[in-house]
XYZ file of C-alpha atoms in Angstrom:
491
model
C -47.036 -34.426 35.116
C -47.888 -34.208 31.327
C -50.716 -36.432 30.261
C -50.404 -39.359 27.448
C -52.853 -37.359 25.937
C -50.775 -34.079 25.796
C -47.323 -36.147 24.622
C -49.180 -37.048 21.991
C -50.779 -34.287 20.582
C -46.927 -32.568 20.511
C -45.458 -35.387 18.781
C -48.162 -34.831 16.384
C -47.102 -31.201 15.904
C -43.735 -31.964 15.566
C -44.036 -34.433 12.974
C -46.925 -32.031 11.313
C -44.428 -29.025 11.347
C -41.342 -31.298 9.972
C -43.963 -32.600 7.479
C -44.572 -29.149 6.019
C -41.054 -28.257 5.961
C -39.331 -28.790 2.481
C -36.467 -27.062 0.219
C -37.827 -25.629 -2.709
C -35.937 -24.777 -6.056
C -37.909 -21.621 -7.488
C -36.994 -20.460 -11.171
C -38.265 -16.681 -12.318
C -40.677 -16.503 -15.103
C -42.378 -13.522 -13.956
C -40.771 -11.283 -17.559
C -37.813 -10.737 -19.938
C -37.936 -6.647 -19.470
C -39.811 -4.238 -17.250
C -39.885 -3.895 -13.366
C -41.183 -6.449 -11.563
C -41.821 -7.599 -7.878
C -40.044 -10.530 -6.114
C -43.427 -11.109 -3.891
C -45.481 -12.118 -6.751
C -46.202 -15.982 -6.281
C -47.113 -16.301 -10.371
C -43.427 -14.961 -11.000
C -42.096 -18.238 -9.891
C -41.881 -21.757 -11.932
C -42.433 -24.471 -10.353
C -45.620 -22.779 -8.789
C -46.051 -24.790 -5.669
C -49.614 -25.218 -3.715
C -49.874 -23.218 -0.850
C -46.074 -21.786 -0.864
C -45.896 -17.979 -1.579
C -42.807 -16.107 -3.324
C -39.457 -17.523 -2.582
C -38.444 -16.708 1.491
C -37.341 -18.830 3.774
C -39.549 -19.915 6.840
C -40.305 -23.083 7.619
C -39.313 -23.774 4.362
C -35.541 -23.215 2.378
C -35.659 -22.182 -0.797
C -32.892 -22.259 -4.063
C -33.601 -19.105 -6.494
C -32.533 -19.117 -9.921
C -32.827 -15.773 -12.078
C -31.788 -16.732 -15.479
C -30.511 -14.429 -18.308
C -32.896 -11.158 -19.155
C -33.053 -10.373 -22.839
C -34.254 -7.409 -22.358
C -33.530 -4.409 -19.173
C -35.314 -6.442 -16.493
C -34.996 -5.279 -12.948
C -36.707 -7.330 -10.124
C -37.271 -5.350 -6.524
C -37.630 -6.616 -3.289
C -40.293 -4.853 -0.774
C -38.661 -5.989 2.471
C -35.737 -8.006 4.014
C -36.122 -11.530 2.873
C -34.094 -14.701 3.573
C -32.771 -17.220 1.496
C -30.872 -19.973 1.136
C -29.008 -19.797 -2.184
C -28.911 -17.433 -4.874
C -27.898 -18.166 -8.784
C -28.351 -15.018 -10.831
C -26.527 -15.106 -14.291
C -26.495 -12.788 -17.686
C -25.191 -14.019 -21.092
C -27.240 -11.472 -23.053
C -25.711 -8.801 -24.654
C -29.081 -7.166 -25.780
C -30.297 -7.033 -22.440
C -29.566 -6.736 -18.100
C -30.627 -8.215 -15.873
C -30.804 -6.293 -12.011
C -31.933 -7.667 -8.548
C -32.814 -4.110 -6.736
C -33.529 -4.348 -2.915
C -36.304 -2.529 -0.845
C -34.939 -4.193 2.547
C -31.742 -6.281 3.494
C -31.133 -9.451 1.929
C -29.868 -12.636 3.626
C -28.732 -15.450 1.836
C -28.102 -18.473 4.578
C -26.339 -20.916 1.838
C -26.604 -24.013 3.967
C -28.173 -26.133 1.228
C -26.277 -28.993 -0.868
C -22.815 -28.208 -2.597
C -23.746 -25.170 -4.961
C -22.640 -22.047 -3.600
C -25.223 -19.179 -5.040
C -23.498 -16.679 -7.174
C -23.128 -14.259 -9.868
C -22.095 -14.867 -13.104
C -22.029 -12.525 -16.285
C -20.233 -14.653 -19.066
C -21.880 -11.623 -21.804
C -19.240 -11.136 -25.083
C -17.823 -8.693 -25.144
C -18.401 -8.986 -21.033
C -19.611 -5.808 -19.542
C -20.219 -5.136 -15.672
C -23.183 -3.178 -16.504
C -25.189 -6.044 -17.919
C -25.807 -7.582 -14.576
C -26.392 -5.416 -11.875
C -26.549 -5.765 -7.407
C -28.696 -2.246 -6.225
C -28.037 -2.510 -2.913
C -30.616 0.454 -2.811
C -29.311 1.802 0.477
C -29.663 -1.735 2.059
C -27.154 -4.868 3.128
C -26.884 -8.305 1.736
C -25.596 -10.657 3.751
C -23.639 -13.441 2.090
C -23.502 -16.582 4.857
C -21.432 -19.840 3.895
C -18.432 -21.183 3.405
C -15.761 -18.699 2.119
C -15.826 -18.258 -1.956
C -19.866 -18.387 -1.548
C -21.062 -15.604 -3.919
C -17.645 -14.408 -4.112
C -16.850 -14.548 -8.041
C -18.867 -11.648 -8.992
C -16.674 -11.050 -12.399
C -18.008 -7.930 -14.932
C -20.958 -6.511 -12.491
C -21.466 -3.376 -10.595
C -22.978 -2.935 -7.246
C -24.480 -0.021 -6.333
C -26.975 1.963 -5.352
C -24.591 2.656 -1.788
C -25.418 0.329 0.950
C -23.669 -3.148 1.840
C -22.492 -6.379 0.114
C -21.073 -8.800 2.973
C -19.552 -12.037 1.672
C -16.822 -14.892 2.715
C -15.088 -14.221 -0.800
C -14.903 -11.317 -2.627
C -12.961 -12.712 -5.568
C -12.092 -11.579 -9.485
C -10.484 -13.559 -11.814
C -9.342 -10.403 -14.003
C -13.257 -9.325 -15.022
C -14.716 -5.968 -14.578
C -16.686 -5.245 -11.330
C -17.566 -1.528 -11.010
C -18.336 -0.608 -7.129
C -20.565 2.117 -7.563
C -20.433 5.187 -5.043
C -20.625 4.939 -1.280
C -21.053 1.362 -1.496
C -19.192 -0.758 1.165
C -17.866 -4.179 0.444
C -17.363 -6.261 3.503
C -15.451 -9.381 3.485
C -16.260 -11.175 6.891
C -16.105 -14.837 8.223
C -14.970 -17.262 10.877
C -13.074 -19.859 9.821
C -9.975 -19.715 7.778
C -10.014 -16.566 5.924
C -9.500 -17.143 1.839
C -7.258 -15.013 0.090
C -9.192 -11.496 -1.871
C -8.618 -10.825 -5.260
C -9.537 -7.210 -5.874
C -7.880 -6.727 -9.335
C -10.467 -6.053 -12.333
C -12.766 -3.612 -9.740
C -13.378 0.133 -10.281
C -14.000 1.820 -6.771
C -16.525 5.317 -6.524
C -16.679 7.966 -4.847
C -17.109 7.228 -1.239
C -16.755 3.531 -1.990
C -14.736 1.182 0.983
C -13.885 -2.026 1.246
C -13.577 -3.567 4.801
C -11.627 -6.750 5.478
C -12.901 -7.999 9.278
C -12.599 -11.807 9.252
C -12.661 -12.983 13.178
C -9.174 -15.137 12.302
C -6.220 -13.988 13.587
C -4.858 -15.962 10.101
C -3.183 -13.187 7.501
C -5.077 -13.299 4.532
C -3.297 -12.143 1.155
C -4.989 -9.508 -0.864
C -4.573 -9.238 -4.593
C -4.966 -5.527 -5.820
C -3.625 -3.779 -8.749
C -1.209 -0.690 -8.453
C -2.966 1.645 -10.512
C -4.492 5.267 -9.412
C -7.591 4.928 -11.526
C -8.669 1.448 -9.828
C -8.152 2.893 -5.707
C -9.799 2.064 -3.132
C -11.377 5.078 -1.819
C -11.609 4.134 2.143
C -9.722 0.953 3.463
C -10.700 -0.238 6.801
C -9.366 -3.349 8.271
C -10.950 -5.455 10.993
C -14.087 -4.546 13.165
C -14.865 -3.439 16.623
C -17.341 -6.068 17.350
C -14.761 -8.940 16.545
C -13.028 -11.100 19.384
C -10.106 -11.623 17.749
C -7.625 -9.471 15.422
C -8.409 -9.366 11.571
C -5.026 -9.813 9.497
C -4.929 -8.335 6.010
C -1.797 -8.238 3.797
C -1.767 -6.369 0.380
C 0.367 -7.511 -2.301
C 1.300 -5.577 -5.041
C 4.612 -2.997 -5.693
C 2.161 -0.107 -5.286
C -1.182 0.379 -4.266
C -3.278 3.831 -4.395
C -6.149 4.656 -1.526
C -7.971 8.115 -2.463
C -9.471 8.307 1.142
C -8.599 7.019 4.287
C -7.131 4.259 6.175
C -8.324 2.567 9.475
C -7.359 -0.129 11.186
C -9.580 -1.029 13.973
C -9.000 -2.164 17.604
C -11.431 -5.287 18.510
C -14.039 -6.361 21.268
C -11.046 -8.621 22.704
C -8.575 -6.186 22.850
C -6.165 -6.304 25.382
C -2.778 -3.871 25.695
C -3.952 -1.631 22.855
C -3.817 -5.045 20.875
C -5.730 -4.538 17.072
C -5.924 -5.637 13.814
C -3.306 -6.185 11.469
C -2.241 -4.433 8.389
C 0.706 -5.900 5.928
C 2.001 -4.482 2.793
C 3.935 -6.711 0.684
C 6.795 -7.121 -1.690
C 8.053 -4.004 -0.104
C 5.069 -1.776 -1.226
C 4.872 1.784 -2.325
C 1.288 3.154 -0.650
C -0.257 6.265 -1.966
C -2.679 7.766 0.347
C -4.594 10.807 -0.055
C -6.363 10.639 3.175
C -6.380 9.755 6.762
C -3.966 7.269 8.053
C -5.526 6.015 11.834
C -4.438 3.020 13.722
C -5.783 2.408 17.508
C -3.702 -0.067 17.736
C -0.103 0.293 19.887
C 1.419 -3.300 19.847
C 4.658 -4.416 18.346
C 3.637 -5.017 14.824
C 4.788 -3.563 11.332
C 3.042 -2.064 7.952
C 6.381 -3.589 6.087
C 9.485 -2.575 4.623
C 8.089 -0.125 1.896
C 6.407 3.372 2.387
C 3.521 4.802 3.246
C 3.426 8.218 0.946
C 0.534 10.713 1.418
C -0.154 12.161 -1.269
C -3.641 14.375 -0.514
C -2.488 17.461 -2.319
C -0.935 20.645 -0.294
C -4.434 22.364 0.583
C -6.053 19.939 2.908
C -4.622 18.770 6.288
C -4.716 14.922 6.507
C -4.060 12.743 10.113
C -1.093 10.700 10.400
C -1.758 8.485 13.486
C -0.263 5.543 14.673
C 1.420 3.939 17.559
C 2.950 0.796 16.563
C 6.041 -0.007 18.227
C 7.785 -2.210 15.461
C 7.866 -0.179 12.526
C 10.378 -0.144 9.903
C 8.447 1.520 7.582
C 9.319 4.522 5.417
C 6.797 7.713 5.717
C 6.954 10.205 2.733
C 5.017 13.577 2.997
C 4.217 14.046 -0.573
C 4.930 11.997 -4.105
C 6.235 14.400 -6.074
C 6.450 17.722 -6.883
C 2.803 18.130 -8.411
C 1.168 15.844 -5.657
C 2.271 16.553 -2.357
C 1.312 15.953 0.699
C -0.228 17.997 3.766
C -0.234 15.817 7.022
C -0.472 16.572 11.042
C 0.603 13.850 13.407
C -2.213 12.689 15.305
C 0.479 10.860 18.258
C 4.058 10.369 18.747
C 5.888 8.332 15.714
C 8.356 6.122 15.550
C 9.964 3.975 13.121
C 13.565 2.293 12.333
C 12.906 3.775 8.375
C 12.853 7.319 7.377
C 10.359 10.179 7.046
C 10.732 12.727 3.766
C 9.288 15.734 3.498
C 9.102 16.293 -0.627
C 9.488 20.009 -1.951
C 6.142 22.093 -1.179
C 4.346 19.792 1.196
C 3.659 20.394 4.717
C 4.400 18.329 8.105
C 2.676 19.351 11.573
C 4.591 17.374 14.220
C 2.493 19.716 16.612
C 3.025 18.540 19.927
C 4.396 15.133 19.344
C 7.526 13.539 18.949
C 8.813 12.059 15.489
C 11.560 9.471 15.511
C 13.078 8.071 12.273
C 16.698 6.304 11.555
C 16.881 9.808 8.818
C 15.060 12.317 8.052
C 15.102 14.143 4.561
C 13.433 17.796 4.072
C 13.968 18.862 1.212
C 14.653 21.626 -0.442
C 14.111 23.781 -3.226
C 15.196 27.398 -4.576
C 11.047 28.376 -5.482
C 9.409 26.500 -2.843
C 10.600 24.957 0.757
C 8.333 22.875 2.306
C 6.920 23.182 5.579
C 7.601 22.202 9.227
C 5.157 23.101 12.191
C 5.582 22.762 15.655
C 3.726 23.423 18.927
C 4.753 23.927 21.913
C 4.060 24.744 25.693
C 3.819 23.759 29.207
C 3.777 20.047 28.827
C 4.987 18.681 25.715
C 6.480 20.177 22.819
C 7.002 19.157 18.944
C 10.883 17.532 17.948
C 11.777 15.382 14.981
C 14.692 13.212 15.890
C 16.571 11.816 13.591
C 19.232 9.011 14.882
C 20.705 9.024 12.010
C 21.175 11.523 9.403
C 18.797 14.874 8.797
C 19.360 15.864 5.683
C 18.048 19.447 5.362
C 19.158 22.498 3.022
C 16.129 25.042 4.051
C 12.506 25.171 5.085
C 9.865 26.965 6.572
C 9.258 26.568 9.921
C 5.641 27.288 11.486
C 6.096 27.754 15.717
C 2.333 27.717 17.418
C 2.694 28.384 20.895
C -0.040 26.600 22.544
C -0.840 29.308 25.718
C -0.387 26.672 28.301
C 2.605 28.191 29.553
C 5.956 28.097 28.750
C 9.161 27.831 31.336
C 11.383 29.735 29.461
C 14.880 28.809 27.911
C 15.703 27.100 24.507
C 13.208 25.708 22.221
C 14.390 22.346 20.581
C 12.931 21.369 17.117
C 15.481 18.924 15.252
C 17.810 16.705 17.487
C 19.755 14.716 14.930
C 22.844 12.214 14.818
C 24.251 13.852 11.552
C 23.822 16.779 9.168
C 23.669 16.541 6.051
C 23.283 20.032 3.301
C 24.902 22.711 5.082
C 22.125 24.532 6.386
C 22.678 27.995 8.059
C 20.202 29.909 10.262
C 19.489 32.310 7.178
C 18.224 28.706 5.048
C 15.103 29.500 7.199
C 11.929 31.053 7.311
C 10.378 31.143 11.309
C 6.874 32.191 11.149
C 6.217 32.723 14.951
C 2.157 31.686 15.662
C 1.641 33.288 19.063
C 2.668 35.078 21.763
C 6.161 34.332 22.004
C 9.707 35.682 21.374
C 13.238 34.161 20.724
C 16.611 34.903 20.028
C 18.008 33.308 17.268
C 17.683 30.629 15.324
C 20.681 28.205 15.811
C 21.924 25.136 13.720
C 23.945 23.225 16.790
C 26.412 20.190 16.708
C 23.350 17.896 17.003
C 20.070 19.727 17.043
C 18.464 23.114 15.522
C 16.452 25.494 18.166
C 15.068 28.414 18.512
C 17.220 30.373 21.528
C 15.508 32.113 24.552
C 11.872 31.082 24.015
C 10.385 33.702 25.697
C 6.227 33.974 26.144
C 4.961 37.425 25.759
C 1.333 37.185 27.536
C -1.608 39.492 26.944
C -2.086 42.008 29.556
C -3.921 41.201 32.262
C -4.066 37.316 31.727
C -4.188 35.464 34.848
C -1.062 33.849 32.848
C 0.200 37.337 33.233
C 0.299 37.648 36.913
C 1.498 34.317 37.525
C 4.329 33.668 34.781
C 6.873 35.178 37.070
C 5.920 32.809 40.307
C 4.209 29.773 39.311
C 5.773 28.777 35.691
C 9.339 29.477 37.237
C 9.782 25.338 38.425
C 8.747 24.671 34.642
C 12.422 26.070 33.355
C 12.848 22.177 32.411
C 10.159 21.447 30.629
C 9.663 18.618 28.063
C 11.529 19.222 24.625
C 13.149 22.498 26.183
C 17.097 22.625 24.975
C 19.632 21.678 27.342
C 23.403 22.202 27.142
């Protein structure tokens, strides 16, 4: 049983400890231009008894970095904590940079004024104020819109900027290379406005707000303002991010990933929308993990990576009505292997010198356009062997005047018989056997080529194996009950 005395000496801490608690509103005066440290306590007006540099511990503490007339750049040591954050440049004769040495935390859970960022220089110009993330994270807390107006600044220096908001009202904000932007949040997600930002090399914005709420994204169509690596929602969520881009076109030089979540259940993920029927340039990696009934939209997803590098194409959405184009035009095509079966209720193009690698999977499309020209076809691959074998179906039309067509045989084993690669509802431009090139990749041989009443295959697939191959000795005995196998022709 505690003592009277021993009640009362805790009470007495308590109300010592709440005593010494207080929020403090710190203003630098440490210098106009130079390098300076955060940690120095004489850098910071009101200089109060006993407190050191602004961090939060018992204490909260409000920092105000005012404009720098000269090149000023202030460096943290290690992670600190805060509670707000105003940082502003009007200067044009001088910049003003917060540099980190550790991550930054900024908890915002003091009075109305969110912290932020504000360069209101004339003529405005992102490098006047300046975020070096310095290969470290700050983390934004708050309300959404906290820190998010960060108009004519650049962040760099690669690392992190997390934040509720990230929001542009038409300035300038330069995202310097390999830095990652991560909007993230709980509560009702706010819509992003991405137009006015420059993106760099290796640069990626991440939408992963725990809401299963769609929240609109504002980005301009142009190629020299692209994201470089899209990734929507986060493995460590418990519910599905939703993000929906609006614009007529939108350019990504890298990849696209939309991520499957803690809470997943049924291949459930997160969502990704394009709006107003969106054009969506890609020159990299297209990966979904997630295999529920949901759609991209009613526009198309065009890859656009350039002929010489092979780019993934996977996705298993069930609900898509989305078109697929393999290429943009004739000097920017496309290059792209399926990374899983694909279907959709739109069509898939293949433009004039690009590449599709169905290998081993099945594509499904209402039509299907290859096409065609005199100089250059483009190019089909397939793979197939003992278990599953490439086709592109068409239900509708294929529309198809010539191509070259790349056969891998993957050594699995083969059952023999007819080798289907197109089954199709319609034809459409004529083609004849002689309209195409068969590069055979493998041990294999066939008959003919032959354009059929609904699908094109290659006749009496026949596997030549190497000599002595325990394939070899068995093809004529084991491999005999496979004469049926998957994506073989049948009459």
């Amino acid at each position: 049983m505690k003592s009277k005395t021993s009640s009362f000496l805790a009470a007495a801490l308590l109300l010592t400890a709440s005593a010494r608690a207080a929020h403090i509103t710190s203003t630098w005066t440490g210098g106009d231009s130079g390098a300076f440290a955060w940690e120095n306590d004489a850098s910071w007006t009101p200089l109060t008894p006993g407190k050191p540099y602004p961090s939060n511990g018992v204490d909260t503490w409000s920092v105000y970095i005012n404009d720098a007339p000269g090149d000023r750049v202030i460096q943290t040591s290690g992670a600190l904590t805060i509670s707000r954050l105003i940082m502003s440049q009007s200067s044009n004769t001088g910049s003003n940079t917060l540099k980190l040495g550790g991550d930054f935390t900024i908890t915002n859970n003091i009075g109305s004024v969110s912290s932020g960022l504000a360069n209101t220089t004339d003529p405005a110009s992102a490098s006047k104020l300046v975020l070096d993330l310095n290969g470290h994270t700050m983390t934004v807390n708050g309300v959404a819109g906290t820190m998010g107006s960060v108009n004519y600044m650049t962040l760099t220096g690669g690392g992190t900027y997390r934040v509720g908001q990230f929001y542009h009202s038409g300035g300038l904000t330069a995202v310097g290379d390999n830095v990652k932007v991560n909007v993230f949040g709980n509560g009702t997600p706010p819509s992003q406005h991405l137009q006015g930002v420059t993106w760099g090399v290796g640069s990626t914005f991440q939408y992963s707000y725990n809401n299963v709420v769609k929240s609109t994204i504002y980005h301009p169509g142009s190629l020299a303002s692209g994201l470089h690596h899209l990734i929507v929602g986060d493995h460590t969520n418990t519910v599905a991010s939703w993000a929906g881009f609006s614009n007529t076109a939108l350019y990504i030089k890298g990849d696209v990933d939309v991520l499957t979540y803690a809470g997943a259940t049924g291949g459930a993920a997160a969502k990704l929308t394009f709006l107003d029927n969106a054009n969506i340039y890609i020159a990299g990696n297209f990966r979904d993990e997630g295999s529920d009934n949901e759609n991209y939209g009613s526009g198309t997803l065009l890859f656009n990576g350039g002929r010489a590098t092979e780019r993934t194409l996977s996705t298993g959405r069930q609900g898509l009505t989305t078109n697929f184009s393999i290429g943009q035009n004739v000097s920017t095509p496309g290059n792209v292997r399926l990374g899983q079966n694909l279907t959709t209720t739109g069509g898939m193009t293949v433009l004039k010198e690009s590449r599709l690698d169905v290998a081993n999977f099945t594509l499904k499309a209402t039509t299907v356009n290859i096409q065609s020209s005199v100089s250059v076809d483009p190019t089909v691959a397939f793979t197939f062997g003992l278990e599953n074998s490439g086709l592109i179906e068409a239900t509708g039309a294929l529309t198809v005047a010539g191509a070259v067509l790349d056969i891998t045989y993957d050594g699995t084993g083969w059952g023999g018989g007819d080798l289907e690669l197109f089954r199709f509802g319609s034809l459409s431009g004529a083609p004849t056997a002689g309209d195409f090139t068969v590069n055979v990749l493998g041990g294999f041989s066939y008959d003919a080529l032959v354009v059929g009443a609904n699908s094109i295959y290659l006749s009496n697939v026949t596997v030549v194996p190497e000599p002595g191959s325990v394939f070899a000795l068995l093809a004529g005995a084991a491999l005999v009950g496979r004469s049926l196998a998957r994506r073989r022709k049948t009459c």
